[in-house]
Coordinates of C-alpha atoms in Angstrom, one line a residue:
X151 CA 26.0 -19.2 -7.4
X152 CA 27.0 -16.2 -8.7
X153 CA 25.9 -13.0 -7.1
X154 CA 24.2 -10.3 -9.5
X155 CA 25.8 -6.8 -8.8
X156 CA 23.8 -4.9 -11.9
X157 CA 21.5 -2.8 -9.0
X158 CA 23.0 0.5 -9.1
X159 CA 22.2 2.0 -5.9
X160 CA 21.8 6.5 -6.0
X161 CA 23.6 6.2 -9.7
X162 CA 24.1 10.1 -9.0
X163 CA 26.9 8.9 -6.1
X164 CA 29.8 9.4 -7.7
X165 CA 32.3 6.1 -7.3
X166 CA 34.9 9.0 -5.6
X167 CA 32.3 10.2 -3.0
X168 CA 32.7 9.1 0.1
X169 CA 29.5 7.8 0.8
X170 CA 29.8 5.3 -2.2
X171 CA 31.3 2.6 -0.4
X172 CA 28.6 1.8 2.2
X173 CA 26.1 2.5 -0.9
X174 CA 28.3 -0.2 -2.9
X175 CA 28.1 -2.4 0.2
X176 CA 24.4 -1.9 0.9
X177 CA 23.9 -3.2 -3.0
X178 CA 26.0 -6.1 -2.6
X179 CA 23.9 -7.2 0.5
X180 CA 20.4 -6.9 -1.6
X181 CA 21.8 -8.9 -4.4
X182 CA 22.7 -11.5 -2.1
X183 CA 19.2 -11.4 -0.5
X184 CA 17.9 -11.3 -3.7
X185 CA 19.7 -12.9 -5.8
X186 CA 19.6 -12.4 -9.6
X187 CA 17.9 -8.9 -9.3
X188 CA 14.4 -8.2 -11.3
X189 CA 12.3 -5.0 -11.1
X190 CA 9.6 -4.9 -8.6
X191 CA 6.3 -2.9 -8.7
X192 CA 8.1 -0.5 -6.2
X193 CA 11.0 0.5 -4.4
X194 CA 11.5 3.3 -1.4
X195 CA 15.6 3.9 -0.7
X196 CA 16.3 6.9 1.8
X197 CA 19.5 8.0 2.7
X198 CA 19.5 9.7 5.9
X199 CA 22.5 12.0 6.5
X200 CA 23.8 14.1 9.4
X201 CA 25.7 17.6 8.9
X202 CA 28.4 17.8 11.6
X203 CA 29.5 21.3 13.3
X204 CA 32.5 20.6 11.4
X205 CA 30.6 21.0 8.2
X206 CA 31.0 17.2 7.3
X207 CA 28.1 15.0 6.4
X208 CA 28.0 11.7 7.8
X209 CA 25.5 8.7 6.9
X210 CA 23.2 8.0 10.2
X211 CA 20.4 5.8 8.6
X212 CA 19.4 4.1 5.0
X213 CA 16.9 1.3 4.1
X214 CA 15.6 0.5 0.6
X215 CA 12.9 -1.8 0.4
X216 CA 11.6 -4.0 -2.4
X217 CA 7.4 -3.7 -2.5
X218 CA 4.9 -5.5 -4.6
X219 CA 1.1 -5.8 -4.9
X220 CA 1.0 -8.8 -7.0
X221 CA -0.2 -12.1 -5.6
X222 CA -3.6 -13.3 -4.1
X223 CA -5.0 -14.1 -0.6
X224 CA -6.6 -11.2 1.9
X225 CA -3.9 -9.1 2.0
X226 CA -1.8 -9.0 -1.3
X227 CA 1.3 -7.4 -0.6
X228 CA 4.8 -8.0 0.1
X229 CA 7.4 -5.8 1.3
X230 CA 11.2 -6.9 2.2
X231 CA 13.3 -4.2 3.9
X232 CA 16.8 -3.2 4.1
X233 CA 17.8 -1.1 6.9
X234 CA 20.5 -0.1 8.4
X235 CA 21.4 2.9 11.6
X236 CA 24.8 4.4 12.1
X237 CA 24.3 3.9 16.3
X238 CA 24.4 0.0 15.6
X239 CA 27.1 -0.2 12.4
X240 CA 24.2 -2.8 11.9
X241 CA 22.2 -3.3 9.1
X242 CA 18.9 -6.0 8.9
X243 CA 16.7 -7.6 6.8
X244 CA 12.4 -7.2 7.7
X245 CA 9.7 -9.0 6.1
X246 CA 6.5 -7.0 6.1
X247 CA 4.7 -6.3 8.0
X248 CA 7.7 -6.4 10.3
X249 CA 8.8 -2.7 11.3
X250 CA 11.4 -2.1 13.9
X251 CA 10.5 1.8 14.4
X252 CA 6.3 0.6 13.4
X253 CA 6.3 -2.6 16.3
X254 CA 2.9 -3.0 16.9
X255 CA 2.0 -3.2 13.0
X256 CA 2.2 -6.9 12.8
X257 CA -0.1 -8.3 15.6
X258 CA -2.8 -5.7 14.3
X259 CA -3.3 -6.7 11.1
X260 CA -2.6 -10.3 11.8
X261 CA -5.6 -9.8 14.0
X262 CA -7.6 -7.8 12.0
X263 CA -7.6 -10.5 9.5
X264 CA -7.8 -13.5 11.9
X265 CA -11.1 -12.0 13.7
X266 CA -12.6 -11.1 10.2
X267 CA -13.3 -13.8 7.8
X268 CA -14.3 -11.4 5.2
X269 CA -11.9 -8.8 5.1
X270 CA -9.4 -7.8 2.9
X271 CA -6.3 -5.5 3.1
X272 CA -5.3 -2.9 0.6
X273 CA -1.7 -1.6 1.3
X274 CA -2.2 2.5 -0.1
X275 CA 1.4 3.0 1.0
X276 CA 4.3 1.7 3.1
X277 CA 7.2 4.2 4.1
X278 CA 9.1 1.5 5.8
X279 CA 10.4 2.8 9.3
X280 CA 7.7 5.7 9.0
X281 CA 4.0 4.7 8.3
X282 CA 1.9 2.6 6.8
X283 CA -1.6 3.4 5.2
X284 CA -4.2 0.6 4.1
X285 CA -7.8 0.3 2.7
X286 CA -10.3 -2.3 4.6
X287 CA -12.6 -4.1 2.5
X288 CA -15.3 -6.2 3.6
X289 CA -17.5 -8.1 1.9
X290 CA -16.9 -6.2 -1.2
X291 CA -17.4 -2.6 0.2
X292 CA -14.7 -0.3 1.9
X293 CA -14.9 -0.2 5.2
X294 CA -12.2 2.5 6.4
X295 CA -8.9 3.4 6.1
X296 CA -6.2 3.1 8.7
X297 CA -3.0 5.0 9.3
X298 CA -0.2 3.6 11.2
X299 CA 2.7 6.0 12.4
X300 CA 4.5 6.6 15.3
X301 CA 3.6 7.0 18.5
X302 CA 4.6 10.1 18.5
X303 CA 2.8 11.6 15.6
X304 CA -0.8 9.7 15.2
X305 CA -2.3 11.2 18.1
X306 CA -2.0 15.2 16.6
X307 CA -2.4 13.9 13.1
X308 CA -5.8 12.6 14.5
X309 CA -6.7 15.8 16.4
X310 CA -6.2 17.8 13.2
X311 CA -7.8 15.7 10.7
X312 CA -11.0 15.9 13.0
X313 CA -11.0 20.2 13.1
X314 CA -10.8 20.1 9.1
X315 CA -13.1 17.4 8.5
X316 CA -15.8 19.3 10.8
X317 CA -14.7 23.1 8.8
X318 CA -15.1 21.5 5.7
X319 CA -18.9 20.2 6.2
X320 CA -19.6 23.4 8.1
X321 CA -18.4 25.7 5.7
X322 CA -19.8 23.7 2.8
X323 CA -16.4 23.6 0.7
X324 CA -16.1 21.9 -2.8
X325 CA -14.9 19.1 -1.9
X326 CA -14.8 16.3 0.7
X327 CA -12.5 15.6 3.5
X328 CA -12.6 11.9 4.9
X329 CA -13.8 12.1 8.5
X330 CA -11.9 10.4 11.7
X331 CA -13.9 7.2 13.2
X332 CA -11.7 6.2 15.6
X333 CA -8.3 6.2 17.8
X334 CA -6.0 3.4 18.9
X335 CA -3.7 5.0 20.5
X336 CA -1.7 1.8 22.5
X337 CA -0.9 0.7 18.7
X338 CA 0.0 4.2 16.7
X339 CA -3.4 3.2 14.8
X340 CA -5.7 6.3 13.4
X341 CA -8.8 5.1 11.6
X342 CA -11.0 7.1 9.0
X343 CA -13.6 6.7 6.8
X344 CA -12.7 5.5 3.1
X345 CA -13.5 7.8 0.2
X346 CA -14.3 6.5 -3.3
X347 CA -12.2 7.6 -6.1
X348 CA -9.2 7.6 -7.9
X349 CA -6.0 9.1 -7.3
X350 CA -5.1 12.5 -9.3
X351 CA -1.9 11.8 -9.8
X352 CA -2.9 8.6 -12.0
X353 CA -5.0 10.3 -14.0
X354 CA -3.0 13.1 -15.0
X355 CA -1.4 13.7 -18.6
X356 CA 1.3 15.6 -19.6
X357 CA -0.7 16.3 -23.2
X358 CA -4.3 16.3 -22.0
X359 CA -4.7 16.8 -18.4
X360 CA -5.0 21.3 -18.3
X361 CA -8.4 21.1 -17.2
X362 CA -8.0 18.7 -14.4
X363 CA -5.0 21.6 -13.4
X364 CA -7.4 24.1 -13.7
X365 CA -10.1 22.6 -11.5
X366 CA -7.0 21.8 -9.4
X367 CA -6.1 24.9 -8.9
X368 CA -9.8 26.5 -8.2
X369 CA -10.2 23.3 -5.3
X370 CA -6.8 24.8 -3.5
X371 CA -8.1 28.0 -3.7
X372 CA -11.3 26.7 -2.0
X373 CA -9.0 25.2 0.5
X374 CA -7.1 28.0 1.3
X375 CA -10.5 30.2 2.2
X376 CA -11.5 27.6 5.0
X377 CA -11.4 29.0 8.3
X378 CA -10.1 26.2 10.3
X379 CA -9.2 27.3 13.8
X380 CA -6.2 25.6 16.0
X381 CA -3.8 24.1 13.7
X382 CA 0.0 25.7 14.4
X383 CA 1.7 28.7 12.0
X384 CA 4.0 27.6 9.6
X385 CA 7.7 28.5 11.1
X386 CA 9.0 30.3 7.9
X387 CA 12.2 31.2 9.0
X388 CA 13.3 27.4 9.9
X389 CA 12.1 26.7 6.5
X390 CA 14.3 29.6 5.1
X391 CA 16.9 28.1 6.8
X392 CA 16.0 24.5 5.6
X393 CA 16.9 25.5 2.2
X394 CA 20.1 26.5 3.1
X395 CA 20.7 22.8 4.7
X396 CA 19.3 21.5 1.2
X397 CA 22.0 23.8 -0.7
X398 CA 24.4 22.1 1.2
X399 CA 23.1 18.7 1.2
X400 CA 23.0 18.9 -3.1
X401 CA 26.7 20.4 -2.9
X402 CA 27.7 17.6 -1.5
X403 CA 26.5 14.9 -3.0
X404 CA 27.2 16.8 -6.6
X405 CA 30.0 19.1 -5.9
X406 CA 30.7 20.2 -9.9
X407 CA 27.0 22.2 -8.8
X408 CA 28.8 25.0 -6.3
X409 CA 28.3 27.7 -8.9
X410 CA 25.2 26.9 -9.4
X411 CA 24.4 26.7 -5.7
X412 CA 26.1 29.6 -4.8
X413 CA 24.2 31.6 -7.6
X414 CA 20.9 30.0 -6.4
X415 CA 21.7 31.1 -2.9
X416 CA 23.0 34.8 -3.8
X417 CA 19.6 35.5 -5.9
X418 CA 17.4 34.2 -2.7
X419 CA 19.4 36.5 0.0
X420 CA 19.0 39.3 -2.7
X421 CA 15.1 39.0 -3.4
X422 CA 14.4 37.7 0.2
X423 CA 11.0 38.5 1.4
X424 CA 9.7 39.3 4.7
X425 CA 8.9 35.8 5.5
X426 CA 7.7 36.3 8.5
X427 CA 5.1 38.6 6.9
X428 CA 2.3 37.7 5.6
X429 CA -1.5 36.7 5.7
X430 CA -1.5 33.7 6.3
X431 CA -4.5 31.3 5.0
X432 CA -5.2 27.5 6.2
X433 CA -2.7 25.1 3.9
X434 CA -3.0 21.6 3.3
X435 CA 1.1 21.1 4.4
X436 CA 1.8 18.5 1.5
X437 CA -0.9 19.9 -1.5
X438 CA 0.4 17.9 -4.6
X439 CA -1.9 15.8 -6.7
X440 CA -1.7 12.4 -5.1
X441 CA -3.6 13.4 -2.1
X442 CA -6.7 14.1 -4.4
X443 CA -9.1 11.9 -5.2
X444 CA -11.9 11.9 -7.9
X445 CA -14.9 10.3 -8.0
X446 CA -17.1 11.8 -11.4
X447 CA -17.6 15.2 -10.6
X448 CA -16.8 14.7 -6.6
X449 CA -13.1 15.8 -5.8
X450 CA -11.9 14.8 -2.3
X451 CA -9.0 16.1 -0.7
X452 CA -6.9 13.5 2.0
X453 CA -4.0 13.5 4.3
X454 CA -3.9 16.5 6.4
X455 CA -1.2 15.6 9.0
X456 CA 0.5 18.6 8.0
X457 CA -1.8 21.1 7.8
X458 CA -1.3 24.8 9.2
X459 CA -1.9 28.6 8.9
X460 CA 0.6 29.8 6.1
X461 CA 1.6 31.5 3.1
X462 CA -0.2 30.1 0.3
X463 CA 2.9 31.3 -2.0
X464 CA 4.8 28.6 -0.7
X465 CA 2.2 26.1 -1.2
X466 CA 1.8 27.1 -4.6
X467 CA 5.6 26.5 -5.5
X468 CA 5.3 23.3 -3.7
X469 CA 2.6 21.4 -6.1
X470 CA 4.2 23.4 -9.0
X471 CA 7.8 21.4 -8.0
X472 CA 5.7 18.7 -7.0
X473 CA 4.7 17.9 -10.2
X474 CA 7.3 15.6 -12.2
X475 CA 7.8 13.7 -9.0
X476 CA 4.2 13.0 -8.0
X477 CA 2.9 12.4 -11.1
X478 CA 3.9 9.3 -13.5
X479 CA 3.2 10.9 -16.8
X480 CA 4.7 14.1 -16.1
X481 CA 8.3 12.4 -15.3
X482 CA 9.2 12.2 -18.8
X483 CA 7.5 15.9 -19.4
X484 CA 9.9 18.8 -21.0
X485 CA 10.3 21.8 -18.8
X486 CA 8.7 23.5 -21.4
X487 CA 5.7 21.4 -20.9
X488 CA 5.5 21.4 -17.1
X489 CA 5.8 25.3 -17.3
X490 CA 2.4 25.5 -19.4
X491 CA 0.6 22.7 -16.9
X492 CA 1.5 24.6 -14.0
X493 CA -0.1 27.7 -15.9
X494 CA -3.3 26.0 -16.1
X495 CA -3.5 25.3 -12.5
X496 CA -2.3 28.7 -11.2
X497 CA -5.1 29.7 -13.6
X498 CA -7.8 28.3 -11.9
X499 CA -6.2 29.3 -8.5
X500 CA -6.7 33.2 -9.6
X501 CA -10.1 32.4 -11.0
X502 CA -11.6 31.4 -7.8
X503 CA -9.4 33.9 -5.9
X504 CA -10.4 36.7 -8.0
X505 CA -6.9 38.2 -8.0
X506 CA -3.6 38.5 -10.1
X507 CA -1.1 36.3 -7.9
X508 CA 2.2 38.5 -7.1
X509 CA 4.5 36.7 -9.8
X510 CA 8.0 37.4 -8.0
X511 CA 7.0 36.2 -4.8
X512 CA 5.8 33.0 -6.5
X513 CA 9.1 32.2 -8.2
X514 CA 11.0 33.1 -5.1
X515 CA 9.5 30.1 -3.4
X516 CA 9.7 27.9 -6.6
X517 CA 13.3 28.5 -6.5
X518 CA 12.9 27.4 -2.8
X519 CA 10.7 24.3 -3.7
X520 CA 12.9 23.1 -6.5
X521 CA 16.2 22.8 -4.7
X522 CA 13.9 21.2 -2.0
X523 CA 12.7 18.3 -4.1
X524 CA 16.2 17.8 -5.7
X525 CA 17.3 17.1 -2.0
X526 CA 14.7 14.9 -1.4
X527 CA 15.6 13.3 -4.5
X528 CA 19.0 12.5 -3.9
X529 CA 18.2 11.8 -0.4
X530 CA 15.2 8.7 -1.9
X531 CA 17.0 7.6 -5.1
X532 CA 14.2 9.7 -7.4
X533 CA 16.5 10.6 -10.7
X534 CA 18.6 8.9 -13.4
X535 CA 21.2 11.6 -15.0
X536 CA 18.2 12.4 -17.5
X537 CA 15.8 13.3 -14.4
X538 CA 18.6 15.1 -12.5
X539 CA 19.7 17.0 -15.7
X540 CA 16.2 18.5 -16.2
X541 CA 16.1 19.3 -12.4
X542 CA 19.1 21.6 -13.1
X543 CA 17.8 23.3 -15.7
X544 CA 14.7 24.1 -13.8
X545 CA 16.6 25.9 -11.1
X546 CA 18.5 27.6 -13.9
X547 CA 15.3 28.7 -15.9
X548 CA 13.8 29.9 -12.2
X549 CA 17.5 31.8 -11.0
X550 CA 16.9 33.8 -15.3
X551 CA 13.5 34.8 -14.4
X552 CA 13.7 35.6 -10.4
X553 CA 14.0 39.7 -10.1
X554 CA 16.8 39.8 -7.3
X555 CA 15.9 44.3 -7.2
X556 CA 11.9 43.3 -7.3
X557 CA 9.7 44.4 -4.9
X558 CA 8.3 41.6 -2.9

């Protein structure tokens, strides 16, 4: 039979790049497993690259997995993974819920459904090699929601979770934060009560959606004023330097971009602000709108592994850069569009807050924040040319309107 070769692995890897090879070779090996390939519901790619001291980058990890939450029985989901790890020069196939970095995964939920006749298994999300996050139903209601991750994260990511949850019902903020129930730490498992709701991201529209923004933006303000004592201080100069790496990074994987880059760069050094200074408020870590949930007039906010005292400028940039990536509707959005949804939501932010936000600093770290999530997209296989093209322009349109002489 003849093997289908029509996947097109990171189309924005040039055929003359040197990583396209092993790219080529890795989609010759999911045709074969696949054979004639469709489109599933899902698919996570990461490419996982090294920078050398001699300035090269060299590829250390990839997987890309095929996911889909069609089909019936108690746990409708299917998952098979490619990965492969420079060390070995292997790569390997996994059915889910087999994880080589997530080992105890398996036995658990095979467990969980073999000792409960009446439950049911939601997969939220699957980051293969990372963590896993699922909904238990039983009987018809939601029972909780477990986390898996590695054994070397779940245990903080637990601790923290448990501080905001108990700030947030003390300090009566606007909306809810799902409470910790329980720790098993021998298996990487953290377990949480489920909240009812939708997703934000899923219910946002490019056209119609500025007064979800709006509330949006008065709920992150309401965030930011929680006192929450404990969590670490964001290390701004490793992110300053972070960016730098992420310059690189897009350089290399679209080189006719060096101008660019090198203007990008240029107006950051020259409007660089004391990052190191500043009053720093509790962030969420990763505030975009899929970690919202709504349920009628109730707003919930989940998932604060990352959270931390910061600057909430750099939070702000980082939902605002968020957006076409988080949300479906807004992928096909003009920038034009996304520039007028953002100012909704940085509306309601100044509402609640009561203040006029300081406009440079804000577009010093969208600068930031965009080349971030063009990384991250060319690192997870995010853009067509279309996508990538508009990405451009937006650090363009940002570099035009940054004031390199401002005052930050």
């Amino acid at each position: 039979m003849a093997v289908s070769t029509d996947l097109r692995l990171f189309p924005l890897i040039a055929d003359d790049h040197p990583f396209f090879p092993q790219i080529r070779a890795f989609a010759m090996q999911i045709a074969e497993q696949n054979g004639e390939y469709d489109t599933p519901n899902i698919v996570h790619a990461e490419i996982k690259a090294l920078l050398r001291s001699d300035g090269n980058w060299v590829l250390d990890r990839f997987y890309w997995s095929r996911q889909s939450r069609e089909g019936s029985g108690r746990m409708p989901f299917h998952a098979q993974t490619l990965t492969y790890l420079a060390s070995t020069g292997s790569s390997e196939w996994h059915c889910f819920p087999q994880d080589p970095y997530l080992d105890a995964m398996c036995n658990c939920l095979a467990d969980l459904l073999l000792n409960n006749p009446t439950a049911h298994v939601d997969v939220l999300r699957y980051v293969p090699l990372r963590r896993l996050t699922y909904r238990l139903t039983m009987d018809g209601a939601a029972i909780l929601v477990g986390k898996f991750k590695r054994r070397s994260r779940f245990q903080e990511a637990h601790d923290r979770l448990l501080t905001v949850a108990q700030a947030a019902t003390s300090q009566q903020a606007p909306f809810c934060v799902a409470a910790p129930i329980g720790l098993d730490a021998a298996n990487g498992l953290t377990l949480q009560e489920a909240l009812p709701g939708r997703n934000l991201a899923d219910l946002l529209s490019a056209k119609t959606s500025t007064n979800l923004l709006y509330r949006l933006g008065s709920t992150h303000r309401a965030l930011h004023m929680l006192e929450v004592p404990g969590v670490p201080r964001w290390d701004s100069l490793a992110f300053r330097a972070s960016i730098d790496q992420n310059i690189g990074w897009i350089a290399f994987i679209r080189p006719e971009l060096t101008e660019d880059l090198a203007r990008i760069q240029r107006a950051l050094n020259c409007a660089q602000l004391e990052l190191g200074i500043y009053e720093p408020v509790f962030c969420h870590g990763d505030f975009v709108p899929s970690q919202v949930l709504i349920d009628g007039d109730s707003w919930a906010v989940i998932d604060f592994d990352l959270c931390r005292q910061g600057d909430l400028y750099h939070e702000l940039a980082t939902l605002i850069a968020a957006m076409p990536y988080d949300v479906p509707d807004f992928r096909e959005a003009s920038n034009a569009q996304l520039e007028l949804l953002a100012t909704a939501y940085l509306a309601g932010y100044e509402e609640r807050a009561g203040k006029v936000l300081h406009q440079n600093r804000l577009l010093w770290y969208r600068l930031c924040m965009e080349v971030h999530y063009l990384a991250l997209a060319l690192k997870k296989d995010w853009l067509d040319l279309a996508g990538f093209g508009h990405a451009v322009c937006r650090l363009r349109e940002l570099v035009d309107r940054l004031d390199c002489g401002g005052d930050a």
